[in-house]
Coordinates of C-alpha atoms in Angstrom, one line a residue:
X9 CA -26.0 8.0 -15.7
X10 CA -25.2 5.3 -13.1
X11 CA -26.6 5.8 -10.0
X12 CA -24.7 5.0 -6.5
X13 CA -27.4 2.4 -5.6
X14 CA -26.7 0.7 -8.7
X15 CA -22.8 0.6 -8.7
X16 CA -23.2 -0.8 -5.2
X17 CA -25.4 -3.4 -5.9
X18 CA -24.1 -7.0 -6.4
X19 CA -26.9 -9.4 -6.9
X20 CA -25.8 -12.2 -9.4
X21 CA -22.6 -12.3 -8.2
X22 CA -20.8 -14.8 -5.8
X23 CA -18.2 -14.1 -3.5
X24 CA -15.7 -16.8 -1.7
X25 CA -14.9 -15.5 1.6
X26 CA -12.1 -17.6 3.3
X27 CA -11.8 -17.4 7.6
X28 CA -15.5 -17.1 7.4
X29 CA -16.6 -18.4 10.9
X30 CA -14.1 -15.6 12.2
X31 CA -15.7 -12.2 13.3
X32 CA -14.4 -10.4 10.4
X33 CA -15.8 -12.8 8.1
X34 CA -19.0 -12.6 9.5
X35 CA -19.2 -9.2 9.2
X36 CA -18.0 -9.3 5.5
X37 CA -20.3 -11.9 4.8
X38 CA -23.5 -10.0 6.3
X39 CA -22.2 -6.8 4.3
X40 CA -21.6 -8.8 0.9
X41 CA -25.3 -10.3 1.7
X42 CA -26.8 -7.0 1.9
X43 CA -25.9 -6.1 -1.2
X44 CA -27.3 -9.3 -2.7
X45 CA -24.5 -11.1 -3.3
X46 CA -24.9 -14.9 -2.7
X47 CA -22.0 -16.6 -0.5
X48 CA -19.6 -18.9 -0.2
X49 CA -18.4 -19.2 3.5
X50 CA -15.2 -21.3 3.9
X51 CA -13.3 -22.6 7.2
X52 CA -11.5 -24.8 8.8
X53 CA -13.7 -28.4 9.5
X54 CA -15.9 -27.8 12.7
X55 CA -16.1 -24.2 12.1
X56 CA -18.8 -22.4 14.0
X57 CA -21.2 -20.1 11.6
X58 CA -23.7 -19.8 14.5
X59 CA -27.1 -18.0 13.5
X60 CA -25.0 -15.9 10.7
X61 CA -26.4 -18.7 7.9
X62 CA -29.8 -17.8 9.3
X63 CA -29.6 -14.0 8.9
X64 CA -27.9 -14.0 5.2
X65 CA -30.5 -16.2 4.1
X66 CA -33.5 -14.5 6.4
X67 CA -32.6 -10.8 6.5
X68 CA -31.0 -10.4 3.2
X69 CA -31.7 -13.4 1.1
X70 CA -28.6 -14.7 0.2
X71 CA -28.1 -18.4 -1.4
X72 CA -24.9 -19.2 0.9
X73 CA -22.9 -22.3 0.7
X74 CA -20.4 -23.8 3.3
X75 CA -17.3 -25.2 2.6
X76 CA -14.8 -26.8 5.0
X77 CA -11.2 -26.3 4.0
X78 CA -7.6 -26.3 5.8
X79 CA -6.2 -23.9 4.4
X80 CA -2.9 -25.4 5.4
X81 CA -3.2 -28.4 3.0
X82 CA -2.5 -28.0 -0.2
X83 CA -4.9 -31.3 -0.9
X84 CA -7.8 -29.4 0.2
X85 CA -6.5 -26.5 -1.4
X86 CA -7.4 -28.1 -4.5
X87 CA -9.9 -30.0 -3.6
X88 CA -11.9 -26.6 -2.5
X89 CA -10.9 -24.7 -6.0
X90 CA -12.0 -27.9 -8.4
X91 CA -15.5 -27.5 -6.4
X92 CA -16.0 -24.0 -7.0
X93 CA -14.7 -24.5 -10.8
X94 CA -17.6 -27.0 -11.4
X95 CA -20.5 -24.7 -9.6
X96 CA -21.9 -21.7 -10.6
X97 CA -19.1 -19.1 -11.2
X98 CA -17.4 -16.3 -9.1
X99 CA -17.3 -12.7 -9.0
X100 CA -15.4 -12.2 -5.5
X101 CA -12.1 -14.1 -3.6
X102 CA -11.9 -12.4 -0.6
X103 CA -8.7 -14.0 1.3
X104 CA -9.2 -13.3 4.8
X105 CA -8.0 -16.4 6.3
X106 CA -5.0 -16.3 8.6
X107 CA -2.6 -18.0 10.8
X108 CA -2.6 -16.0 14.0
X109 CA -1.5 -18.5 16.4
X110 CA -2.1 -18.5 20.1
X111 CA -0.1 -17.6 22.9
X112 CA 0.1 -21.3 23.8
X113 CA 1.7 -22.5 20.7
X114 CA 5.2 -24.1 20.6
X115 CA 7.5 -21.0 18.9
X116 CA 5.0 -18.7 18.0
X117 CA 4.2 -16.0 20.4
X118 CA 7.9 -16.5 21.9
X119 CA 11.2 -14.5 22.2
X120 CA 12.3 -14.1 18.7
X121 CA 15.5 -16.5 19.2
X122 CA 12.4 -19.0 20.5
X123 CA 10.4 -18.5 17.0
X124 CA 10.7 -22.3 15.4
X125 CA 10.9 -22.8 11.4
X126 CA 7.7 -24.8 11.6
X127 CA 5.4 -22.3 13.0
X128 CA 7.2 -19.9 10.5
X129 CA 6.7 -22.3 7.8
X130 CA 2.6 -23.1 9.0
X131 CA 2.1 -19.0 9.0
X132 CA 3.8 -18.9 5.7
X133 CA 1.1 -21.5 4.4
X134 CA -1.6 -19.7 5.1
X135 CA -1.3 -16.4 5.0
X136 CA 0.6 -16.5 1.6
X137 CA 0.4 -19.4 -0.2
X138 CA -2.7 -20.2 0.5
X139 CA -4.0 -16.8 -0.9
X140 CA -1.5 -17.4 -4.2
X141 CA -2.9 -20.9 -4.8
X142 CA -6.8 -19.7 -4.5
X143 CA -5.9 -17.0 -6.4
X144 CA -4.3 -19.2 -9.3
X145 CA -6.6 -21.7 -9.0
X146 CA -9.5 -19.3 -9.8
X147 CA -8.2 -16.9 -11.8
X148 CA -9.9 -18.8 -14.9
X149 CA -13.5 -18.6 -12.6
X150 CA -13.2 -15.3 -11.4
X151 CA -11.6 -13.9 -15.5
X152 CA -15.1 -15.6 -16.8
X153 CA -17.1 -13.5 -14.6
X154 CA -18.2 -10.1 -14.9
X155 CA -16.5 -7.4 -12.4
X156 CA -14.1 -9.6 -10.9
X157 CA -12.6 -8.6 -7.4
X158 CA -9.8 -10.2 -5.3
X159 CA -9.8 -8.6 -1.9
X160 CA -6.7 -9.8 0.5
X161 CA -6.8 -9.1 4.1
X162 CA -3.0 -7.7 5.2
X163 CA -2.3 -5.5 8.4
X164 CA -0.8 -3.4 9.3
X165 CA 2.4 -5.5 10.8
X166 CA 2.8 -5.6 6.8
X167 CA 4.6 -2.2 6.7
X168 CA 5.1 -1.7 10.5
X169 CA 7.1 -3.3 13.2
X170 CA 5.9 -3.7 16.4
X171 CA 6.6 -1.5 19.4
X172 CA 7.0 -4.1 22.3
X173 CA 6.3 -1.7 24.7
X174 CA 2.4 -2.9 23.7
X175 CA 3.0 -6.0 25.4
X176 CA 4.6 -5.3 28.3
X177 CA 3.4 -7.6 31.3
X178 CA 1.1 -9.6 29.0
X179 CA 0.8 -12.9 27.2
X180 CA 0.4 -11.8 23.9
X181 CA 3.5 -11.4 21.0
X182 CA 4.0 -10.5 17.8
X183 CA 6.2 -13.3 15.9
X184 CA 8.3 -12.3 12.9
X185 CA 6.0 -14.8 10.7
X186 CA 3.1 -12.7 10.8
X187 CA 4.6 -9.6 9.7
X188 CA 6.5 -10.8 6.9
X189 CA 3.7 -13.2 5.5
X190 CA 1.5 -10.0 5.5
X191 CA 3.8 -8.0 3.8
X192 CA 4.3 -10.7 1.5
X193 CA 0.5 -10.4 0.6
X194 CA 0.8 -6.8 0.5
X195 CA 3.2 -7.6 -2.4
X196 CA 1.0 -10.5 -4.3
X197 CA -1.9 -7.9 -4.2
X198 CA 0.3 -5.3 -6.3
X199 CA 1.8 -8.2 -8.7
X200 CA -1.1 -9.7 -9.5
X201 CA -2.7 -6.1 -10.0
X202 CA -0.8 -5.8 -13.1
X203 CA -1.0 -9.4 -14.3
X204 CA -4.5 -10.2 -13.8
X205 CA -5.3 -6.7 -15.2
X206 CA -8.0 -5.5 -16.8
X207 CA -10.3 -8.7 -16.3
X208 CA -9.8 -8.9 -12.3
X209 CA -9.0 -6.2 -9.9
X210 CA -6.9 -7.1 -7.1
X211 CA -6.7 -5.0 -3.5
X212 CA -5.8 -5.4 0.0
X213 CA -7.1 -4.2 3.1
X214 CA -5.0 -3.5 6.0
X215 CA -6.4 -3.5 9.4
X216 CA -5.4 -2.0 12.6
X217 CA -5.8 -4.3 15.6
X218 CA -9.6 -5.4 16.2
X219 CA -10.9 -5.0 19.9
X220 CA -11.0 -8.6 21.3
X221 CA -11.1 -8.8 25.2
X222 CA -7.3 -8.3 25.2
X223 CA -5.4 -7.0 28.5
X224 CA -7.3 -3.6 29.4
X225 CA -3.3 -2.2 29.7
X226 CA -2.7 -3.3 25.7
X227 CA -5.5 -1.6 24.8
X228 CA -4.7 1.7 26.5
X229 CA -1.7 1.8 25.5
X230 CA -2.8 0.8 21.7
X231 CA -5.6 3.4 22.0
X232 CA -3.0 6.7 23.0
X233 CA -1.1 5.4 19.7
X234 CA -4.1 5.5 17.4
X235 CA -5.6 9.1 16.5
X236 CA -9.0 7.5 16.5
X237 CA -8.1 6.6 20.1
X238 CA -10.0 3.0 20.0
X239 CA -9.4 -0.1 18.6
X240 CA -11.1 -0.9 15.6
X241 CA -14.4 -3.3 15.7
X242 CA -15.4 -5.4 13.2
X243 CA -18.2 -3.1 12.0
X244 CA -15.1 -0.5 11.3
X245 CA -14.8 -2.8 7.9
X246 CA -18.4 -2.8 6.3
X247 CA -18.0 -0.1 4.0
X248 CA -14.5 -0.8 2.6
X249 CA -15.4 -4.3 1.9
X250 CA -18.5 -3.3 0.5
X251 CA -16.5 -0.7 -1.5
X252 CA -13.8 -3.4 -2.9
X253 CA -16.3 -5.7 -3.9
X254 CA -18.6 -3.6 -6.1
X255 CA -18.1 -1.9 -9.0
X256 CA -17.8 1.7 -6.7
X257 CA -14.2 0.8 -7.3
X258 CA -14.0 -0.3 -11.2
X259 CA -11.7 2.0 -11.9
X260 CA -9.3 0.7 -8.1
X261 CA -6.6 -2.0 -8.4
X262 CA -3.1 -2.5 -6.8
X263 CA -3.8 -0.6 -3.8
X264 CA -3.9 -1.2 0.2
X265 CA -6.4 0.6 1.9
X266 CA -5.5 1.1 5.7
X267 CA -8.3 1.0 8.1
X268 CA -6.4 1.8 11.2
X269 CA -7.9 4.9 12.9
X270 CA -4.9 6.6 12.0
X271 CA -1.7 4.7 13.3
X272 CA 0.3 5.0 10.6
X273 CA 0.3 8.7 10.4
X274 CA 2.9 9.4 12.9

């Protein structure tokens, strides 16, 4: 019989975790570590890991590598998957990076006739493609491995539209990029489910929105739409990472597990 502790467990694998400096990476990171997996942590050049290096090697161990990689450029795309190719195999992609924008950026978080092509076009690059090409890319690295997992971050703008009301007499938007590059990976998840199948299991999470210092009237009104009647933190997304990744899901692929408090039950 095999116990709990022992389908949990992941030491001698390796997990890539993209959008690593970010605080869900962190977290994912730190849970992935705790269960013995050795890291790869890749972002953006100038990324900050802080003390989180510290701890995965410290608390839990963990041989951790760091990678710098713009997503956005296909170049380094490459560049990143030919590096992992000639190390020391992997066992988890988890493709958490995204292009989120900020409020300040030409046509992004804009009236939708305001929305510009190349904004569309950088979201696009990242939140898709760049998931597809890593995926690809590996796909002969993570098929050589034992329990492969491909864990794609989505949201839950992937099968929603936004109620404006939210973001009434504040800065922040919602642009049409975002929602339909996460429902693009949403898809990807569920084609390669079938295709990659049974070597690599493929599965998305989809998260509600993460408390992070926004207007105190966004979150109130956020919070009487949620069941849960919070925002998510990035604690909220331990277990379910630490669920995809091991084999306590062997027998999961093709699905999107929503981690929302409850918003899209009504």
């Amino acid at each position: 019989m095999t116990t709990i502790k022992e389908l949990m467990s992941l030491k001698g694998r390796r997990a890539l975790i993209t959008g690593a400096a970010g605080g869900l990476g962190k977290i994912m990171a730190e849970a992935l570590a705790e269960l013995g997996a050795d890291l790869v942590l890749v972002d953006r050049p100038g990324a900050d890991f802080g003390k989180l290096v510290e701890t995965l090697c410290q608390q839990w161990g963990a041989q951790v590598q760091l990678r710098s990689c713009d997503l956005e450029d296909a170049e380094e795309r490459a560049a990143l998957v030919d590096w992992v190719k000639a190390g020391s195999g992997l066992n988890i992609l988890i493709n958490n990076a995204a292009f989120v924008g900020t409020s300040g950026l030409d046509g992004w978080a804009v009236p939708f006739e305001e929305q510009t092509l190349q904004t569309w076009r950088r979201a696009l690059e990242v939140n898709v493609t760049a998931a597809f090409d890593l995926c690809q890319g590996l796909m002969p690295v993570l098929k050589a491995c034992r329990c492969a997992s491909i864990i794609n971050i989505a949201s839950i703008y992937g099968d929603y539209a936004p109620d404006w009301s939210l973001y009434d007499s504040t800065n922040m938007s919602n642009p049409a990029a975002y929602g339909v590059s996460k429902a693009g990976l949403n898809q990807l998840t569920r084609w390669l489910s079938s295709t990659v199948a049974p070597a690599v299991r493929v599965n998305a999470i989809s998260p509600g929105g993460i408390f992070r210092n926004q207007p105190e009237a966004f979150v109130k009104r956020y919070e009487a739409k949620t069941p849960m009647k919070r925002m998510a933190t990035e604690d909220d997304f331990r277990g379910i990472v630490a669920y995809l990744a091991s084999d306590l899901s062997a027998y999961v692929t093709g699905q999107k597990f929503a981690v929302d408090g409850g918003w899209g039950v009504w």
